[in-house]
Coordinates of C-alpha atoms in Angstrom, one line a residue:
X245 CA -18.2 10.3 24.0
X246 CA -21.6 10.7 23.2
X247 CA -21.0 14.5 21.2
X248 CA -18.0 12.6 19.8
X249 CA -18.0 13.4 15.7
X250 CA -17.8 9.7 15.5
X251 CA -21.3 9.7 16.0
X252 CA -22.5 11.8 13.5
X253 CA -25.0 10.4 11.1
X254 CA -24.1 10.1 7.4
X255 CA -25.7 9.8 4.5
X256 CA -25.1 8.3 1.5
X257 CA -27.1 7.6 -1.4
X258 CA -30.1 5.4 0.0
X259 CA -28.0 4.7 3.0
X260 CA -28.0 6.2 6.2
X261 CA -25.6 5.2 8.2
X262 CA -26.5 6.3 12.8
X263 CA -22.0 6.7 13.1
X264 CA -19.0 6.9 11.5
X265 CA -17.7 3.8 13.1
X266 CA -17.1 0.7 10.1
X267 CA -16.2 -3.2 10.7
X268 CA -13.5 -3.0 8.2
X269 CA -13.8 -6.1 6.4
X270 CA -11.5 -9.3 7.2
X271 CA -11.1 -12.6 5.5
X272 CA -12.3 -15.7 7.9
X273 CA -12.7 -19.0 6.0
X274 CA -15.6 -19.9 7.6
X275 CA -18.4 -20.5 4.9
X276 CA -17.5 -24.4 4.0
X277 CA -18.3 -24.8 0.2
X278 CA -18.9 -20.7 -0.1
X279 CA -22.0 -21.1 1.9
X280 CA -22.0 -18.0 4.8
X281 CA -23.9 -20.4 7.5
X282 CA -26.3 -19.2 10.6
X283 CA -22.8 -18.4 12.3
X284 CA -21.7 -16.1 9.9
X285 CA -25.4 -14.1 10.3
X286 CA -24.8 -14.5 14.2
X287 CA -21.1 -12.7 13.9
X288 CA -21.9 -9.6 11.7
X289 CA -25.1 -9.7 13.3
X290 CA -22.9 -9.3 17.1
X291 CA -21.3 -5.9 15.4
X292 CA -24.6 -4.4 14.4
X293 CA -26.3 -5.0 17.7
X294 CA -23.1 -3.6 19.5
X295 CA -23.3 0.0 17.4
X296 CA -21.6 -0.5 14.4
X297 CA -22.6 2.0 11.8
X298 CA -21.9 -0.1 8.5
X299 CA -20.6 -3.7 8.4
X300 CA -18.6 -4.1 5.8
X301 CA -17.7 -7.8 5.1
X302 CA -15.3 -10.6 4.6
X303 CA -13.9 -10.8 0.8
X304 CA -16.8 -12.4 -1.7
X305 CA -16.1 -14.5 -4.3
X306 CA -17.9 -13.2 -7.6
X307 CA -18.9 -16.1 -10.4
X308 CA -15.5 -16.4 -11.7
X309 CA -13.4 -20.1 -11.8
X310 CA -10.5 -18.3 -10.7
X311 CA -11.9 -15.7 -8.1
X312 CA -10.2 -17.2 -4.9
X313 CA -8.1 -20.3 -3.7
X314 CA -10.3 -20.7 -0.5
X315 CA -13.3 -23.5 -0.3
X316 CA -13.9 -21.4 2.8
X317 CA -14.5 -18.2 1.6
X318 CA -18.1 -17.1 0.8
X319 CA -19.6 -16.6 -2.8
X320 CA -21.7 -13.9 -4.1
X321 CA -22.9 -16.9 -6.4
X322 CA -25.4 -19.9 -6.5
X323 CA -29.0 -20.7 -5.1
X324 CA -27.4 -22.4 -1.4
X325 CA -25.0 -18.9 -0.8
X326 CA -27.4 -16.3 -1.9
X327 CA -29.8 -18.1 0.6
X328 CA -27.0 -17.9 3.7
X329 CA -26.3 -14.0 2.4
X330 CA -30.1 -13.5 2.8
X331 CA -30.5 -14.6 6.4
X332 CA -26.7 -13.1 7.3
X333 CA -28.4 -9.7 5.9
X334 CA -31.8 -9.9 7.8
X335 CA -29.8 -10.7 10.7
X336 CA -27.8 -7.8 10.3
X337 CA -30.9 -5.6 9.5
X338 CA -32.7 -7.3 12.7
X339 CA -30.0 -6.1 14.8
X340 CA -30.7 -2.4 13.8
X341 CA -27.2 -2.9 11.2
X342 CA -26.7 -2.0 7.7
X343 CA -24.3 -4.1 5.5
X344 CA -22.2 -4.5 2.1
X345 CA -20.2 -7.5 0.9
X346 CA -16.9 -7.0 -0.4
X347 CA -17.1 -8.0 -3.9
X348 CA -13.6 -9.7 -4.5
X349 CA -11.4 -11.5 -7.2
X350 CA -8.0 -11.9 -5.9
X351 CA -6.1 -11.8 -9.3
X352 CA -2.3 -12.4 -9.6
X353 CA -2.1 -13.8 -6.2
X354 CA -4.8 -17.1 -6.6
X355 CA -2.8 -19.8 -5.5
X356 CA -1.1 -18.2 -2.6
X357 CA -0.8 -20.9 0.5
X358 CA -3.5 -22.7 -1.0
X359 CA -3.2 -25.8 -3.7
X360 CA -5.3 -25.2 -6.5
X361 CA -5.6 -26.8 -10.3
X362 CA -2.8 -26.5 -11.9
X363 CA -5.3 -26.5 -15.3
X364 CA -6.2 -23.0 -13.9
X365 CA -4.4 -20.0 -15.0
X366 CA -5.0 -16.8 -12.5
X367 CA -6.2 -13.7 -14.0
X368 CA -3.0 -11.4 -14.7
X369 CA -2.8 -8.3 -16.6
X370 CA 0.8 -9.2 -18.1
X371 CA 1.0 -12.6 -16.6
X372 CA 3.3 -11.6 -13.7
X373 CA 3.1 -11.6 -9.8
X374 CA 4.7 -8.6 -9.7
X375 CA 8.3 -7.0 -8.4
X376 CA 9.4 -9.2 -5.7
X377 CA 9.4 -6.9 -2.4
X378 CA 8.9 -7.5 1.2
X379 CA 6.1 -10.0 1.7
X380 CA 5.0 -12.6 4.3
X381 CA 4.8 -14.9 1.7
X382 CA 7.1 -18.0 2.2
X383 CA 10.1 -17.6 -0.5
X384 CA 9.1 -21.0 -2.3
X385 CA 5.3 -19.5 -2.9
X386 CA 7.3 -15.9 -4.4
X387 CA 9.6 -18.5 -6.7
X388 CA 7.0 -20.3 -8.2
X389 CA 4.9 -17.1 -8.5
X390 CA 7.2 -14.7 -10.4
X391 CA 7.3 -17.8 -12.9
X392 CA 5.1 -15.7 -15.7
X393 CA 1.6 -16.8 -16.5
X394 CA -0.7 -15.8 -19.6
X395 CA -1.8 -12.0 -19.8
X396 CA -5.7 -11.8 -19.9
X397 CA -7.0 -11.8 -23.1
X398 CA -10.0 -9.0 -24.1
X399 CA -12.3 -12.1 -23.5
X400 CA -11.2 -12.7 -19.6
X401 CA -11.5 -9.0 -19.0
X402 CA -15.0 -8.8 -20.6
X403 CA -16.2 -11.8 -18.3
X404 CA -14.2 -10.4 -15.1
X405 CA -16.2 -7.2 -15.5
X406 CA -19.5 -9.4 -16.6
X407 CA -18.8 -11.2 -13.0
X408 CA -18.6 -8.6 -10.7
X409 CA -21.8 -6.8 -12.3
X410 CA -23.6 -10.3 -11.2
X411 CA -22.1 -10.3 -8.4
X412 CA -23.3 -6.8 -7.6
X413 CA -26.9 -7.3 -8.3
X414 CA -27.0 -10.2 -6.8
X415 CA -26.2 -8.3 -3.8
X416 CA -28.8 -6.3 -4.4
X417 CA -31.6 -8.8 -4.6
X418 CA -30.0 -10.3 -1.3
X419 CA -31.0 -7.0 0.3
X420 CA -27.5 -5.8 0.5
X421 CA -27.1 -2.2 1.7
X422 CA -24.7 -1.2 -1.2
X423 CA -21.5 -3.0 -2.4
X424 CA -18.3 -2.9 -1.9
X425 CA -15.5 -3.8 -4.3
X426 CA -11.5 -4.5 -3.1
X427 CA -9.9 -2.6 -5.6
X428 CA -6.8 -2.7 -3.4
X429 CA -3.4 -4.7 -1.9
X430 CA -2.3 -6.3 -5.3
X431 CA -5.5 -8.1 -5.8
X432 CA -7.2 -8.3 -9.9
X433 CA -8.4 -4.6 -9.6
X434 CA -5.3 -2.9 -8.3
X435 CA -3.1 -5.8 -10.2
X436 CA -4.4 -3.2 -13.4
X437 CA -3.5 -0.6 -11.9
X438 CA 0.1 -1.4 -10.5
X439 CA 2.8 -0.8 -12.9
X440 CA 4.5 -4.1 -11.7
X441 CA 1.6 -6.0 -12.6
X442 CA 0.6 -4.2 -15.6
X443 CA 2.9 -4.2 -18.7
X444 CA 0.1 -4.0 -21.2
X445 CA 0.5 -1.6 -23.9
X446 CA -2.9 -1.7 -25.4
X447 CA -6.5 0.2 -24.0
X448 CA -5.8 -1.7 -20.3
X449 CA -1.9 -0.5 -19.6
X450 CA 0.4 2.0 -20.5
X451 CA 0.3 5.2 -18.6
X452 CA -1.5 5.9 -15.5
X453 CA -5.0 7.0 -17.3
X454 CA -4.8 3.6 -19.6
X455 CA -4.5 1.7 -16.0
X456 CA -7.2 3.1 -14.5
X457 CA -10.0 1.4 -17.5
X458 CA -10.1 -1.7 -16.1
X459 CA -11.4 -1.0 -12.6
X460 CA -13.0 2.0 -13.9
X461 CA -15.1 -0.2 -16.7
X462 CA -16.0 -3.0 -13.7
X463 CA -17.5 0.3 -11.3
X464 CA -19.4 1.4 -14.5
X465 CA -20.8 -1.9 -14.9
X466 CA -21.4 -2.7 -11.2
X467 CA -23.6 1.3 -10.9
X468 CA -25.6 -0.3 -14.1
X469 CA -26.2 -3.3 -12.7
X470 CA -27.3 -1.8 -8.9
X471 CA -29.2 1.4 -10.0
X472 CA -28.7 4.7 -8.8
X473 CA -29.8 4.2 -4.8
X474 CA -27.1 1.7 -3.8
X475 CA -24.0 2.9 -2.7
X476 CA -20.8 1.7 -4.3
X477 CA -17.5 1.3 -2.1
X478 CA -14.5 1.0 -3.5
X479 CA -11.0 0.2 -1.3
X480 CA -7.7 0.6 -2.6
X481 CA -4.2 0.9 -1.2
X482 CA -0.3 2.0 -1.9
X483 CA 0.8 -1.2 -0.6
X484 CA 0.6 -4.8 -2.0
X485 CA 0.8 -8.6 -1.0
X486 CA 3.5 -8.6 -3.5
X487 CA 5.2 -6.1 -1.8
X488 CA 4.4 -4.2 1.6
X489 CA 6.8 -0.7 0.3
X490 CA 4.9 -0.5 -2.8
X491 CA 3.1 2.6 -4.4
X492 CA 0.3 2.9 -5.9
X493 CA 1.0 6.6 -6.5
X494 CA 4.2 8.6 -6.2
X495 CA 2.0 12.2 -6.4
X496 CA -1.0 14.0 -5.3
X497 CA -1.3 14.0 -9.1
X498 CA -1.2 10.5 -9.7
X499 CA -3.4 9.8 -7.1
X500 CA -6.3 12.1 -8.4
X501 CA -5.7 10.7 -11.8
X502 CA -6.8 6.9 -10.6
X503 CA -9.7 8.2 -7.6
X504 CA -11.4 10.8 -9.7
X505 CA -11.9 8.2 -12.8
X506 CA -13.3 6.3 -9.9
X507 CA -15.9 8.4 -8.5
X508 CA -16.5 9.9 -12.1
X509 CA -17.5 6.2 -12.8
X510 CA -20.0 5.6 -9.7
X511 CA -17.5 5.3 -6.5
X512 CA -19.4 7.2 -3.5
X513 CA -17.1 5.7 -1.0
X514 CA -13.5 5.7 -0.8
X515 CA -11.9 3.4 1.3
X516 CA -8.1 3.8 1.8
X517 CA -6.4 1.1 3.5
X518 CA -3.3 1.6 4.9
X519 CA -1.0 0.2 8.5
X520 CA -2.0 3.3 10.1
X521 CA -5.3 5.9 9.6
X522 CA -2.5 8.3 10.6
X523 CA 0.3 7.8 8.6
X524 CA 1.4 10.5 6.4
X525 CA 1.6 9.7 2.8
X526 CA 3.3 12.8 0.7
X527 CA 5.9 14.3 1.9
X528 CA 5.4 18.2 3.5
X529 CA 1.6 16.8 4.3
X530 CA 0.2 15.5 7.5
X531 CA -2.3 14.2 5.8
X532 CA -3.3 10.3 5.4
X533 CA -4.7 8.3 2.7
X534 CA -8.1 8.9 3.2
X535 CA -7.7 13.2 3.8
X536 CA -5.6 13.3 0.6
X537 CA -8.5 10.6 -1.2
X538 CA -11.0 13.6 0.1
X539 CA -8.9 16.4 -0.9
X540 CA -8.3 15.2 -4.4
X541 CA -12.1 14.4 -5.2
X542 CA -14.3 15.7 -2.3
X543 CA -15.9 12.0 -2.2
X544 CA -16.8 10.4 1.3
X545 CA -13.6 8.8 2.2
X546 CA -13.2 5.9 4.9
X547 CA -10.0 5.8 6.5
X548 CA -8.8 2.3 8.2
X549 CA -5.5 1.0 10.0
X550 CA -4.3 0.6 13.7
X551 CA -7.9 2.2 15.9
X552 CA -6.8 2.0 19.1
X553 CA -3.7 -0.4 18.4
X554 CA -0.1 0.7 19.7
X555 CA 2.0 -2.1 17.9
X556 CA 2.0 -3.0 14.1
X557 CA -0.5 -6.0 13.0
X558 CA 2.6 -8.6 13.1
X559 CA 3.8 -7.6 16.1
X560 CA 0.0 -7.9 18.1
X561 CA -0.3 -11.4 15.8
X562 CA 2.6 -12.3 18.4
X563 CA 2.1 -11.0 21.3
X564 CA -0.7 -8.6 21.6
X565 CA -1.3 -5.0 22.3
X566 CA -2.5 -2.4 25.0
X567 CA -4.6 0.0 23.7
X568 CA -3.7 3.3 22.7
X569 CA -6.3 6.0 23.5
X570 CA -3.9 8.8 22.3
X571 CA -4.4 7.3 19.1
X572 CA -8.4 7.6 19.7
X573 CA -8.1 11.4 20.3
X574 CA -6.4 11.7 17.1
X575 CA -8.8 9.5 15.3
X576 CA -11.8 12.6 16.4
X577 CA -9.6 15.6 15.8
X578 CA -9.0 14.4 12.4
X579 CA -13.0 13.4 11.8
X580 CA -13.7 16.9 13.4
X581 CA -11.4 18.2 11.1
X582 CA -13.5 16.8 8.1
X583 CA -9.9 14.9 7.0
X584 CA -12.1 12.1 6.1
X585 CA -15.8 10.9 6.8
X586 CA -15.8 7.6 8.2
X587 CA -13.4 5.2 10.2
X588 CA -13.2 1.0 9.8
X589 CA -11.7 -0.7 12.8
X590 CA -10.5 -4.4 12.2
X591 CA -8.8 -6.0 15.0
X592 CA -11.3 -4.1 18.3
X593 CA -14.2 -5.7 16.4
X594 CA -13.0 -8.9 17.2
X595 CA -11.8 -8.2 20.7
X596 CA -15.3 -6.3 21.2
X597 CA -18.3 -7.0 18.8
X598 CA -19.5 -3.7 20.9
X599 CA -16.7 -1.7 20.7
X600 CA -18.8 1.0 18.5
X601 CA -21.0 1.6 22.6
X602 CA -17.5 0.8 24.2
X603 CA -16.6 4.0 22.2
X604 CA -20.4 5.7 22.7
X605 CA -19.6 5.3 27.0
X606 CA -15.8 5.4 26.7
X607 CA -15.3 2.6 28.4
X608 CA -11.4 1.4 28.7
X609 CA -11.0 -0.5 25.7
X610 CA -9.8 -4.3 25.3
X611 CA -6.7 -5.6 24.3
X612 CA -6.0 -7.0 21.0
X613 CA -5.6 -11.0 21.5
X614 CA -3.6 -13.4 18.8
X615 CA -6.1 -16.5 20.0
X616 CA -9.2 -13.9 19.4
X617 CA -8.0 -12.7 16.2
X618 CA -7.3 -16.8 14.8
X619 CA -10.5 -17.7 16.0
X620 CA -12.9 -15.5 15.2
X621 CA -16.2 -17.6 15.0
X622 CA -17.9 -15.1 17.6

């Protein structure tokens, strides 16, 4: 698969990435006290050395009190984290890699499996969860949830956007590639953009366009903070954690009303996650997330969901899945197509830190395991 169009180069901005092949970033509680350890820099460092274009990582916390719920999950913040970001990046770099860190602040849904301080209020647009839909969240967590909070006040959305600039730079200086921000999934970003979440009917809510300010000021501040070489990613979604059938978009239109404010603001990457890289999303169009994020703005678009995977995420959480190499041949006749640029796998990155020269010498690939995906310290 050598002549495959997955392993075109690609460049953007200062980066140059060898493929098209991204480690789609996945949350693994493994940095006790925010701190990414030398076995953090060993895994992502695994994924470079086995081919992987661009690493993108695990959610980040930026320096905000209410950010994420998890001790475990690493911080873009503080002397004893940057230091673990530095080595997990010279790792990466040693292993012939290039990497970004997810910027993320998880909004409405803080306090979601976790206990936190009740003294704490999460960051809300309007103060609510959102419209109760489907959702693996247990039904006492969506109870106590939809109970509504306090709406941010101009204040907390000036020091939300003042945190993920730090963040950002911060990543800089810790020789990050470029950064990426979760802008998706019901989390504070898309929370601002969701009607459910966003009642507001002052410069941050209202219509579509009024929506869009919020993560469109945090972008503006995150290119003025990284300078005009680093490459900004930004991933969004139609779904939520609030609610699996939700949209962020019911139109083309509306669509290219929230992305182009994006990429007008400093976005170079679009990264639209969704179940399955191939699923259509309009109706009377084949195509996906990511082709209709690349129709509407011509940006470099990454698409994500189900590489190689013949069952839905819950159903290979239970009991695993063969590999679908159907669903590979798809994957190149869209990239040939120029549908969209790049492609993040999740779940074969854990099966297979090499899975990007599994692809190159196509090699049968490996079966999605539950105990690999739970345990993913290698």
């Amino acid at each position: 698969m050598s002549d495959s169009p997955l392993f075109r180069p690609l460049a953007v901005r200062s980066l140059t990435l060898p493929n098209r092949i991204v480690m789609s970033p996945m949350t693994r509680s493994h940095s006790p006290g925010g701190v990414p350890g030398a076995d953090v820099a060993a895994y992502y460092r695994r994924r470079a050395e086995g081919g992987t274009g661009l690493v993108v990582t695990e959610g980040v916390a930026i320096d905000h009190p209410v950010a994420v719920d998890n001790p475990n999950v690493p911080r873009m913040h503080g002397d004893d984290a940057l230091a673990g970001w530095r080595r997990v990046v010279d790792e990466v770099h040693a292993g012939g890699g290039r990497i970004v860190p997810q910027l993320w602040h998880v909004g409405p849904l803080w306090g979601a499996m976790s206990r936190v301080d009740p003294m704490l209020v999460p960051m809300r647009p309007s103060g609510l969860w959102g419209e109760p839909g489907v959702t693996s969240y247990p039904d006492r967590y969506v109870e106590r949830a939809l109970v509504p909070t306090e709406a941010m006040t101009e204040q907390d959305i000036a020091d939300v956007v003042d945190a993920f600039a730090r963040g950002a730079r911060l990543a800089a200086d810790a020789g990050c590639d470029g950064v990426a921000l979760h802008g998706g999934h019901g989390y504070l970003l898309d929370a601002f953009l969701w009607e459910s979440t966003n009642r507001r009917d002052d410069d941050w809510g209202g219509d579509l366009e009024r929506r869009t300010r919020f993560p469109v000021a945090v972008v503006r501040a995150v290119r003025d903070a990284i300078g005009p070489d680093l490459p900004i990613v930004f991933r969004f979604s139609q779904h939520k954690q609030q609610d699996y059938q939700a949209r962020l978009a019911d139109t083309p239109d509306d669509l290219g009303t929230v992305l182009g404010a994006l990429v007008d603001a400093g976005v170079d990457v679009l990264d639209a996650s969704s179940r399955r890289f191939d699923l259509p999303v309009f109706d009377g169009s084949p195509l996906g997330l990511a082709g209709w994020a690349k129709k509407l703005t011509g940006a470099v678009t990454c698409a994500v969901g189900s590489v190689g995977i013949g069952k839905s995420l819950r159903e290979s959480r239970a009991t695993g899945a063969a590999p679908t190499l159907d669903n590979i041949g798809e994957l190149e006749s869209r990239l040939a197509a120029d549908e969209f640029d790049l492609i993040a796998i999740g779940r074969l990155h854990l099966a297979d830190p090499a899975i990007a020269s599994t692809l190159r010498a196509g090699a049968p690939l490996p079966v999605f395991d539950r105990a690999v995906h739970e345990a993913t310290l290698t």
